[in-house]
Short mmCIF file of C-alpha atoms in Angstrom, two decimals:
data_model
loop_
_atom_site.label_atom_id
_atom_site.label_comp_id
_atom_site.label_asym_id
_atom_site.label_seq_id
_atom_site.Cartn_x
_atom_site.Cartn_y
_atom_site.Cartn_z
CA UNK A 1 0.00 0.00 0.00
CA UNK A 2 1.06 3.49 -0.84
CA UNK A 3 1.50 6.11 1.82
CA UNK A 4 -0.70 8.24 -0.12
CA UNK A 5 -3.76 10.75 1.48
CA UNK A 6 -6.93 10.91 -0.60
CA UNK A 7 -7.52 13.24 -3.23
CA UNK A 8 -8.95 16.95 -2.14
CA UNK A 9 -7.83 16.42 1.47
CA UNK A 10 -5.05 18.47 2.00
CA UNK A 11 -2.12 17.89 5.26
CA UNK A 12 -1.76 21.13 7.14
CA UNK A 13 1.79 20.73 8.34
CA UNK A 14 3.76 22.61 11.10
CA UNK A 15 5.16 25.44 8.68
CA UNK A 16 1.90 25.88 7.63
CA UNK A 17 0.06 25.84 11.19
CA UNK A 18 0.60 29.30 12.69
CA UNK A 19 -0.72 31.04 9.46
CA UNK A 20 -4.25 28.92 10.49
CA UNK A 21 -3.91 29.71 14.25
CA UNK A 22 -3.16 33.43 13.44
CA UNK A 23 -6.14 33.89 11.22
CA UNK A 24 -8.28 31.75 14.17
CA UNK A 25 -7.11 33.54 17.04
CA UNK A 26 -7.53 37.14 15.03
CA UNK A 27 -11.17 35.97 14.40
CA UNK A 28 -12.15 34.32 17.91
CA UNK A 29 -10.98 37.83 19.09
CA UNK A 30 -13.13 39.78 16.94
CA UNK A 31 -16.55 37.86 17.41
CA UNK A 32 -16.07 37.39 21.37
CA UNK A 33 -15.27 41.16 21.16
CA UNK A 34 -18.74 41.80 19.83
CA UNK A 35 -20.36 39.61 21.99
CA UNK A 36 -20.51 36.06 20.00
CA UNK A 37 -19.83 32.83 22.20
CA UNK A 38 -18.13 29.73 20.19
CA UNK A 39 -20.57 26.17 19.67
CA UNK A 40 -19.10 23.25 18.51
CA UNK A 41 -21.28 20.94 16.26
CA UNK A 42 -20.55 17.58 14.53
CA UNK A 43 -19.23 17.20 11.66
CA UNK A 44 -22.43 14.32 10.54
CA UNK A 45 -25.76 14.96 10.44
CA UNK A 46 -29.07 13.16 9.46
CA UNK A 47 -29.09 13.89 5.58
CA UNK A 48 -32.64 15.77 5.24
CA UNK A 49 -31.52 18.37 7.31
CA UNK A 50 -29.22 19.69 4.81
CA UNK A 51 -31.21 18.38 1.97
CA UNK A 52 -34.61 20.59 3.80
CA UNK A 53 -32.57 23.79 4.20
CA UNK A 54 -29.90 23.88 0.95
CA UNK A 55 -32.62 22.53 -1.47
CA UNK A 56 -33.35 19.45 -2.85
CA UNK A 57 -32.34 20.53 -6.40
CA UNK A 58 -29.09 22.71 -5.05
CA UNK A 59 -25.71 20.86 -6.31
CA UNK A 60 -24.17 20.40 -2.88
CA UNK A 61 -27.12 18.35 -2.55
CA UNK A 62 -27.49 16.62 -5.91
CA UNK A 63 -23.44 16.30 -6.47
CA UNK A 64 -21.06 17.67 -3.82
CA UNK A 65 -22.89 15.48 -0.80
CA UNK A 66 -21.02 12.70 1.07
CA UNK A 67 -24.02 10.56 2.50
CA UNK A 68 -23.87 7.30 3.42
CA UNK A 69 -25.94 4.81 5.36
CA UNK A 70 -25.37 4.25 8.82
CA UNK A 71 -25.73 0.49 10.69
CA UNK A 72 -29.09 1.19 11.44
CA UNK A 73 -29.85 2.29 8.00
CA UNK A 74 -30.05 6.13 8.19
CA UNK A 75 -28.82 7.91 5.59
CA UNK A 76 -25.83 10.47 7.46
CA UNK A 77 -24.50 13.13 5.29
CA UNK A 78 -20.45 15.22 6.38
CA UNK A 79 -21.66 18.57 6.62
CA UNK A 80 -21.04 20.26 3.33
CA UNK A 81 -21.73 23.96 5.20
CA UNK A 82 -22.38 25.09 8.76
CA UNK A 83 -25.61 27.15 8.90
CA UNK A 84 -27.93 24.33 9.23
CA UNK A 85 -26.15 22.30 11.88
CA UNK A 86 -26.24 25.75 14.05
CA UNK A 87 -30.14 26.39 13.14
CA UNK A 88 -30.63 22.33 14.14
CA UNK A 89 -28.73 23.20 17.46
CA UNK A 90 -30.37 26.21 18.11
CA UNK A 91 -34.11 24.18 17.81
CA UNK A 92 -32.99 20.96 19.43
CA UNK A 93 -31.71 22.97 22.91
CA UNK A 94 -34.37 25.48 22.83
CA UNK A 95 -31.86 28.59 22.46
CA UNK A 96 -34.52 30.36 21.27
CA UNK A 97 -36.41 30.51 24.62
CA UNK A 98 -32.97 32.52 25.48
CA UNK A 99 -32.64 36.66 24.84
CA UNK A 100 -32.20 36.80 21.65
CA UNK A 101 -30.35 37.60 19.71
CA UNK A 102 -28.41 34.45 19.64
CA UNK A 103 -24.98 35.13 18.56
CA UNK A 104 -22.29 32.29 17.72
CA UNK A 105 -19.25 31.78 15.92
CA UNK A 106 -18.17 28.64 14.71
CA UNK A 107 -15.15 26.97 12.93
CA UNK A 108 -14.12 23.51 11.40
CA UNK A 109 -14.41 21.05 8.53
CA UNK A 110 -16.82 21.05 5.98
CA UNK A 111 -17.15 18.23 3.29
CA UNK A 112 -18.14 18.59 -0.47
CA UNK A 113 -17.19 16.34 -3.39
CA UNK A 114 -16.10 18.80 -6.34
CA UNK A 115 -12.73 19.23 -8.69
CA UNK A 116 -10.02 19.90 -6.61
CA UNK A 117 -8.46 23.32 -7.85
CA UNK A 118 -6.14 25.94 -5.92
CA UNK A 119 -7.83 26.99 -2.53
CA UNK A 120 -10.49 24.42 -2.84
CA UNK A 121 -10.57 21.04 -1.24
CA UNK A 122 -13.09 18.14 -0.88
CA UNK A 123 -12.40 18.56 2.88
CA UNK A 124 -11.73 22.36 3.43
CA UNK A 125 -12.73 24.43 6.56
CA UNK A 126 -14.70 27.70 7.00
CA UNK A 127 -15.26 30.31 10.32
CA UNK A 128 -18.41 31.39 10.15
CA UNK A 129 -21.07 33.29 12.50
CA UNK A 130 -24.99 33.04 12.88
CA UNK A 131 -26.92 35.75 14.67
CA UNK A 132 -30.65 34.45 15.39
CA UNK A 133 -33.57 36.08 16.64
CA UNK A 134 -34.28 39.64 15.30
CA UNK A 135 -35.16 41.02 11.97
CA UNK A 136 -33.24 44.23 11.71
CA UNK A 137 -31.40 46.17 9.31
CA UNK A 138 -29.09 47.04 11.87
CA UNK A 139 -28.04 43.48 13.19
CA UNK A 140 -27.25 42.93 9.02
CA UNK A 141 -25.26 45.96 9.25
CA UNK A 142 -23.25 44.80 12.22
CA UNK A 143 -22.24 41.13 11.23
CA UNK A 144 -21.15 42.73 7.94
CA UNK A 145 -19.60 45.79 9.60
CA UNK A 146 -17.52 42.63 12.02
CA UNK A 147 -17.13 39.97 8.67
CA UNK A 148 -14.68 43.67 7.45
CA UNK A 149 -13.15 44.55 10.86
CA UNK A 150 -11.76 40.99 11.30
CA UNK A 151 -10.46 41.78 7.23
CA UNK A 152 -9.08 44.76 8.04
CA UNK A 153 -7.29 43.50 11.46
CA UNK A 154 -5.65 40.52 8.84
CA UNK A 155 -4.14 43.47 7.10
CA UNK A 156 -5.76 41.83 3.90
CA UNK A 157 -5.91 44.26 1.06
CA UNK A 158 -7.72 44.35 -2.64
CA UNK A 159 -11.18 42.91 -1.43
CA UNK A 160 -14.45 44.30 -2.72
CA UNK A 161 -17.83 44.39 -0.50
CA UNK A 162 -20.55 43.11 -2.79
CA UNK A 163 -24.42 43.37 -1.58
CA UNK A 164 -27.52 42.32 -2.84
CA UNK A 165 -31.51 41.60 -1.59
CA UNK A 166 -33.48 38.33 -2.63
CA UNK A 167 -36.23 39.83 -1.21
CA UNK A 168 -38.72 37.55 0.82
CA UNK A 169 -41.84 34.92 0.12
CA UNK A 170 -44.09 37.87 -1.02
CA UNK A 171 -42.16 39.47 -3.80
CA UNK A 172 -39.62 36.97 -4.57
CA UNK A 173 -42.00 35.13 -7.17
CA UNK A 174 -42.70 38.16 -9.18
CA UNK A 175 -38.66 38.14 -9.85
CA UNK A 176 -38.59 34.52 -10.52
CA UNK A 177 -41.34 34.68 -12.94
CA UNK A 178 -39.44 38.07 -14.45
CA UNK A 179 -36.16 35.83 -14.60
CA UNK A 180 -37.51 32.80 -16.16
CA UNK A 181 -39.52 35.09 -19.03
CA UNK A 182 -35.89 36.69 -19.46
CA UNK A 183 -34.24 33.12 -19.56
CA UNK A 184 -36.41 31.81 -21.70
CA UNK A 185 -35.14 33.27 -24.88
CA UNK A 186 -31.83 32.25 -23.69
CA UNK A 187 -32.07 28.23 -23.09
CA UNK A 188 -29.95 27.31 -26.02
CA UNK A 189 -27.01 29.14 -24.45
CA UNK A 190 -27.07 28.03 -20.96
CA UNK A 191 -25.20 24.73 -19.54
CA UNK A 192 -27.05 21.82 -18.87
CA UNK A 193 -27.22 22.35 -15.62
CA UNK A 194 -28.74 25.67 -15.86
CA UNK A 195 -31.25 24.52 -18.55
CA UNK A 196 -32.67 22.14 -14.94
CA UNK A 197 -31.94 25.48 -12.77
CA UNK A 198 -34.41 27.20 -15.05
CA UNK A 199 -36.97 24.54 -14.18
CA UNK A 200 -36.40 24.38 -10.64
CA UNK A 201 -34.91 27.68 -9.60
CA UNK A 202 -33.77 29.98 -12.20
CA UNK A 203 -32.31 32.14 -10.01
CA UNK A 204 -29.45 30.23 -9.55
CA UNK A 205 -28.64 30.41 -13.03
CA UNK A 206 -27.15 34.59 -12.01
CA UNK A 207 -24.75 31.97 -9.48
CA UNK A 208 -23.42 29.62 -12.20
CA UNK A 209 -19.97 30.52 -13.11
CA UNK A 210 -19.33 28.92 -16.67
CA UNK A 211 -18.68 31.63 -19.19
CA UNK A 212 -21.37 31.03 -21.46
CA UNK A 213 -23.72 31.12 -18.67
CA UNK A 214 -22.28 34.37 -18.01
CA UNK A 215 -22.95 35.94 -21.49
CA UNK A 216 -26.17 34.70 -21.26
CA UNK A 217 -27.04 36.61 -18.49
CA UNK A 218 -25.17 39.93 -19.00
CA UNK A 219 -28.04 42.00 -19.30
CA UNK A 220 -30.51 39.81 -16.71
CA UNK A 221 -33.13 41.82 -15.26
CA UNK A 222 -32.54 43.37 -11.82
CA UNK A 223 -34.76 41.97 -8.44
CA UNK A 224 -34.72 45.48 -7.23
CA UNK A 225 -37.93 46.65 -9.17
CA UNK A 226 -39.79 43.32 -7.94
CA UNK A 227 -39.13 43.72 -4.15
CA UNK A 228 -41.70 44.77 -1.96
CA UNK A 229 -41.62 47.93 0.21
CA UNK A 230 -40.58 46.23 2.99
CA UNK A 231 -38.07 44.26 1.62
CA UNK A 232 -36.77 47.99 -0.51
CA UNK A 233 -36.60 49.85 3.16
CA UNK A 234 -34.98 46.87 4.65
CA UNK A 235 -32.29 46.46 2.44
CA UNK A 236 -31.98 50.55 2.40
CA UNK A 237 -30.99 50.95 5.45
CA UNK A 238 -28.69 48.49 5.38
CA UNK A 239 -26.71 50.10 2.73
CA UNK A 240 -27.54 53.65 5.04
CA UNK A 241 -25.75 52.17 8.13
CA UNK A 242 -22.97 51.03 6.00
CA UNK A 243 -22.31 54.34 4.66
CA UNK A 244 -22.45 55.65 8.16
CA UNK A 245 -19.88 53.32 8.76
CA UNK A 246 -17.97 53.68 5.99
CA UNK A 247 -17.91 50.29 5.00
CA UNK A 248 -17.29 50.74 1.06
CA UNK A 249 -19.39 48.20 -0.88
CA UNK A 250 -20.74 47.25 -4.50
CA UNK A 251 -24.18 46.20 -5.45
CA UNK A 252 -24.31 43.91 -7.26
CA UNK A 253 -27.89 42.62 -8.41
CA UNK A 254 -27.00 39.05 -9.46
CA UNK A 255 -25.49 37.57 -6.43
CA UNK A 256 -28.02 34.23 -5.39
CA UNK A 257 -25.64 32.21 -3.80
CA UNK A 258 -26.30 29.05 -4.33
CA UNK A 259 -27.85 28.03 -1.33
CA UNK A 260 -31.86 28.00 -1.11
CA UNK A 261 -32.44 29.54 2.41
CA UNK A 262 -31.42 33.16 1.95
CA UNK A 263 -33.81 35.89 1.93
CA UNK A 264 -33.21 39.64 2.28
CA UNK A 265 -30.25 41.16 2.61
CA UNK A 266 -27.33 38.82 0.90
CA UNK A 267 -23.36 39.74 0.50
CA UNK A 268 -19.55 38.57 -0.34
CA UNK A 269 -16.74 40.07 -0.12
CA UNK A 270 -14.71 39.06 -3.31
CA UNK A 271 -10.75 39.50 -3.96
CA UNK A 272 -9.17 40.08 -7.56
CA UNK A 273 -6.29 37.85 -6.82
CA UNK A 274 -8.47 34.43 -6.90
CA UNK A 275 -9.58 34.44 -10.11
CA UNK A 276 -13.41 32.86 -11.00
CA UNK A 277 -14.09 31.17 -7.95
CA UNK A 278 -13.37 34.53 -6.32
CA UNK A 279 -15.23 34.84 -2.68
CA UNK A 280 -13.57 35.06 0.49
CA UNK A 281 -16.61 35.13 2.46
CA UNK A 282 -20.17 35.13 2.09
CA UNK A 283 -23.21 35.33 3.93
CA UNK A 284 -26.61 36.65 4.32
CA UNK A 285 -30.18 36.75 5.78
CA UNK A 286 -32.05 33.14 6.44
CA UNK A 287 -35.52 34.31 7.89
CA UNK A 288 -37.26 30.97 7.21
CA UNK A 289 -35.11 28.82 7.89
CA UNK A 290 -35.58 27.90 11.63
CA UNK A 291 -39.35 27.10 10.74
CA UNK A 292 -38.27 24.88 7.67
CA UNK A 293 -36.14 22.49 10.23
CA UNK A 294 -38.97 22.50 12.30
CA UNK A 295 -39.09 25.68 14.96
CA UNK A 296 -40.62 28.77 15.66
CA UNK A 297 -40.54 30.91 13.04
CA UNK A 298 -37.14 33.01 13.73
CA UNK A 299 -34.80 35.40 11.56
CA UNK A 300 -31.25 35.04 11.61
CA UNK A 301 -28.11 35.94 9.55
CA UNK A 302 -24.67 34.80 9.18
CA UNK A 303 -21.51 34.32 7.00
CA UNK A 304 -18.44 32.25 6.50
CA UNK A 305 -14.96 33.00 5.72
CA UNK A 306 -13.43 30.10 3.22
CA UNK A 307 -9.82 29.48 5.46
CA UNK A 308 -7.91 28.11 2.88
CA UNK A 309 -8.70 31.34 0.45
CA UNK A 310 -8.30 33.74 3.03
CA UNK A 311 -4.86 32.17 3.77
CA UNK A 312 -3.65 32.34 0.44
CA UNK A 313 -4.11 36.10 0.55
CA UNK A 314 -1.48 37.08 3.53
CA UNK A 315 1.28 38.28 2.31
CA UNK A 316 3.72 37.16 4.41
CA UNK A 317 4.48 34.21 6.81
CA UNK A 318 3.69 34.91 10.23
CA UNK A 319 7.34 34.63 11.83
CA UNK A 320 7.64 31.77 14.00
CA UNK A 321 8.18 32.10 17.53
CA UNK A 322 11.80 30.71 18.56
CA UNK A 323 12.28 29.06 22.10
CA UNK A 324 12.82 31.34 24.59
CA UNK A 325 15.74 29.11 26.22
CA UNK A 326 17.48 25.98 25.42
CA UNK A 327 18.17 23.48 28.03
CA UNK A 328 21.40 21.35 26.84
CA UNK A 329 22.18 18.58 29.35
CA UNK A 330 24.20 16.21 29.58
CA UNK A 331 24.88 12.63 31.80
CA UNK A 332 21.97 11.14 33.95
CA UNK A 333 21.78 14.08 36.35
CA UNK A 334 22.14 16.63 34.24
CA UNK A 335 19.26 15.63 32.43
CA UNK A 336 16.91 14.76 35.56
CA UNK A 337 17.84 18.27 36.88
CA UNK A 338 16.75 20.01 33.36
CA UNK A 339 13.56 18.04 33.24
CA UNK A 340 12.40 19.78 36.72
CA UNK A 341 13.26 23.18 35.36
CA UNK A 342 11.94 22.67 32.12
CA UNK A 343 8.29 22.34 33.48
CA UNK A 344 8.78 24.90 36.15
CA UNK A 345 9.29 27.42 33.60
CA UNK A 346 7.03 26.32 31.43
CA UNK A 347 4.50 26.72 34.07
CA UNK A 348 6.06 30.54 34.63
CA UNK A 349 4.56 30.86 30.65
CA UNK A 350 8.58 30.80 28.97
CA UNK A 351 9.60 29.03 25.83
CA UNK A 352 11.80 25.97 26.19
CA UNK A 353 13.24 23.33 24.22
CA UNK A 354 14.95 20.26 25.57
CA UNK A 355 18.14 19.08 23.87
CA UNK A 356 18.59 14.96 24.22
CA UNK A 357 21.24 12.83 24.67
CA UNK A 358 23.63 14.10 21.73
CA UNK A 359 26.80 15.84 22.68
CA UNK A 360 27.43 19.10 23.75
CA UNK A 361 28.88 20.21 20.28
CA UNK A 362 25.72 18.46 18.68
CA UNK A 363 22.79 20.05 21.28
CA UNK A 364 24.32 23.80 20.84
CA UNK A 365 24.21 23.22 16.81
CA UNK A 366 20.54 22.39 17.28
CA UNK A 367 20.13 25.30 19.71
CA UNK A 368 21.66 27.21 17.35
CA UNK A 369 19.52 26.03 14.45
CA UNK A 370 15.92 26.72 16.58
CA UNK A 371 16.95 30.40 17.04
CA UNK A 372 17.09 30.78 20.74
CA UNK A 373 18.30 33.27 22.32
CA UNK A 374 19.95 31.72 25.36
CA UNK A 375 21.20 27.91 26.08
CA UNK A 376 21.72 26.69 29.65
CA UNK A 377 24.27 24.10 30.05
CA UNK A 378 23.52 21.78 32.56
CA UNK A 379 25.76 18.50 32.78
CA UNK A 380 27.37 16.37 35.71
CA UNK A 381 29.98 18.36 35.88
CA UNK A 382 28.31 21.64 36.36
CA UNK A 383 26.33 19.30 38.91
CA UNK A 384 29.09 18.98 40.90
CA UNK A 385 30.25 22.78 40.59
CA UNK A 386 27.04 23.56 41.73
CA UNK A 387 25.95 26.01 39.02
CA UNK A 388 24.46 25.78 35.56
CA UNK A 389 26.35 27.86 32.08
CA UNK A 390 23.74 30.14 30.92
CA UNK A 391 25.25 31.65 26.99
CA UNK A 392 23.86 34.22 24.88
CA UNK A 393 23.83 33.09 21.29
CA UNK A 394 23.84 36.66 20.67
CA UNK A 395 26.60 38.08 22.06
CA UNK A 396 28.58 34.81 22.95
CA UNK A 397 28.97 35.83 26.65
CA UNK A 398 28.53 33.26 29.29
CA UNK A 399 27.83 33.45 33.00
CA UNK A 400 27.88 31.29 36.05
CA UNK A 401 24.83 30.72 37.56
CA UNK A 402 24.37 28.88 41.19
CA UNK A 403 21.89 26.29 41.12
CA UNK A 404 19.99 27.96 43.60
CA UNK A 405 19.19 30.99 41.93
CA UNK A 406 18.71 29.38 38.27
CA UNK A 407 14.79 29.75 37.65
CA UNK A 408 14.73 33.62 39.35
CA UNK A 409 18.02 34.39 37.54
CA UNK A 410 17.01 32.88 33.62
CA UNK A 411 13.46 33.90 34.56
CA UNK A 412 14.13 37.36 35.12
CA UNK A 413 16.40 37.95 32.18
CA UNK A 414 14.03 36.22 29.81
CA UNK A 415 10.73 38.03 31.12
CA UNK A 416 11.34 41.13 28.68
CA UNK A 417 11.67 38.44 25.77
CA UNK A 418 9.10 36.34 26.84
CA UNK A 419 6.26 38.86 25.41
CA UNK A 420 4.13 37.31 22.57
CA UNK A 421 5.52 38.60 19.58
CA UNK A 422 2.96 40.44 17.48
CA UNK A 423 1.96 39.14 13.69
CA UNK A 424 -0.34 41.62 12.38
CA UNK A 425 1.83 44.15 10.84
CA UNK A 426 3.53 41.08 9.16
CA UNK A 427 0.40 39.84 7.01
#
């Protein structure tokens, strides 16, 4: 057997790892900073409820789906997005009875079978929020106003802020029936998969991404003369309290997503640098989508941030953090003697690396190698002295330090090094 992962699931390896905890740190920060609390969800769920909320006729559902049977014979699906685990939470535990609204962030796998291409996986992983429980322009204008703070703290630059409104149950049909008379004329140049959109939901025809399908709908129609005065105000303001803000955005009239549960106010934000499949994040309004899975009726809106995408955009590497101190020991007591200091100053909050075994010569090239700034050299014969070697790998100075006094005396020379060092003004 080959030592071979499976295609689309990508290894996230060390050098890799601190660009991923940087961006997840940077966004934990920005949602509990607003007031969001994390949930955790599995990864499985019973298939219908992604097949109730995305649509039966979506292609995550018809294509991109891994569902399989269980042992007891029901059919359990990876989550392919995040939305509808949260709304199934939310129902099963009652958070509604809670003040609302609810506001939680969320981050993980998520599981689609498509082509592999740069930045997208069969197993790839998205941070996302959902704020549930009130219908207001100005809860839209805050989770969008937070989806381009966490952006801007990233240091990410050449993104665009693209809005739309799908309007809701009353005034949505008049656009569909608009689209479709629009579409019509145009069958012979759509995909084959857009010819069955047209059937089922032509509005996801504005979402499909082949260039032919994009010609064809050049000159689509707009929604916004088919929205209903509610929906028109609504979607107003939103655009009013971004202004206010000074959140720059685009509308753009054709974004659907291709997801059937949005209503209302939709958005991405989009970079130039990622060619067609272009979004960074995306998001909107869900109002019915707590009542579809089977609870009160309830409004909510959310987004997710694609990780992989939004990685690919920093600029630089996040510089690693070197150890602090390097213990080098050597003979039996040496060693026992830097194992006890190691985890006392680890427990102080400092940096340190053990060296093993080797000799001398070989532990200080590894210390050297890892970047430290200081190696204490503890062997039998400094046992016996009674006092440890403590060098700077900077200057090459070294210093006698009594056994006694070790942890206050590296302790209190490290403390102005042993500061977090900051990453944002690197990406």
């Amino acid at each position: 057997m080959e030592a071979k992962g499976i295609k689309g699931f990508k290894d996230i390896l060390p050098d890799d790892i601190k660009k991923w905890h940087f961006l997840e740190e940077t966004a934990k920060e920005v949602f509990e900073n607003a007031g969001y609390s994390e949930i955790r969800v599995p990864i499985m769920e019973f298939t219908e409820i992604f097949s109730r909320s995305i649509g039966e006729d979506t292609d995550i559902v018809e294509k991109e789906m891994y569902t399989f049977q269980d042992k007891s014979g029901r059919s359990i699906t990876l989550r392919p997005e995040g939305t509808a685990s949260i709304v199934r939470a939310y129902i099963e535990h009652g958070l509604h009875a809670d003040p609302q609204p609810t506001r939680l962030y969320y981050l993980g796998p998520m599981f689609r079978y498509e082509r592999p291409q740069a930045g997208r996986y069969r197993q790839f992983y998205q941070i996302g929020v959902e704020a549930l429980g009130i219908d207001e322009p100005l809860l839209d204008a805050e989770v969008i106003m937070m989806l381009w703070h966490l952006f801007e703290r990233l240091k990410l630059n050449y993104l665009e802020l693209q809005l739309n409104s799908l309007g809701c149950k009353n005034c949505r049909p008049l656009y569909i029936k608009t689209l479709r008379n629009y579409l019509t004329d145009k069958l012979p140049l759509l995909c084959p998969d857009c010819k069955k959109r047209y059937e089922v939901n032509p509005l996801r025809v504005l979402d499909c991404k082949r260039e032919q399908c994009i010609n064809a709908v050049a000159n689509v129609p707009g929604i916004f003369d088919s929205l209903c005065p509610s929906c028109k105000k609504h979607f107003d303001e939103v655009k009013g309290y971004l202004r206010e803000l000074s959140i720059p955005f685009v509308v753009n009239q054709k974004i659907v997503r291709g997801l059937d549960y949005y209503t209302k106010t939709t958005f991405e934000v989009i970079s130039e640098k990622l060619g067609a499949q272009n979004a960074v994040a995306a998001g909107g309004r869900y109002d019915g989508l707590v009542k579809d899975l089977g609870g009160p009726p309830t409004p909510g809106i959310g987004f997710a941030i694609g990780v992989e995408r939004t990685i690919s955009l920093f600029k630089n590497t996040p510089p690693e953090q070197k150890p602090l101190i390097f213990l080098a020991s050597l003979g039996n007591s040496g060693q026992a003697f830097s194992m006890k200091l190691a985890r006392q100053m680890r427990d102080a909050g400092i940096k340190v690396e053990l060296g093993y075994g080797d000799s001398l010569k070989s532990q200080m090239r590894k210390a050297d190698k890892s970047g430290t700034g200081y190696v204490l050299i503890i062997g039998d014969e400094e046992i016996k002295k009674g006092s440890a070697i403590l060098r700077n790998m900077r200057t090459k100075s070294q210093e006698n330090i009594p056994f006694g006094s070790v942890f206050e005396t590296v302790t209190k020379r490290l403390r102005p090094e042993a500061q977090p060092e900051g990453l944002s003004d690197n990406i």
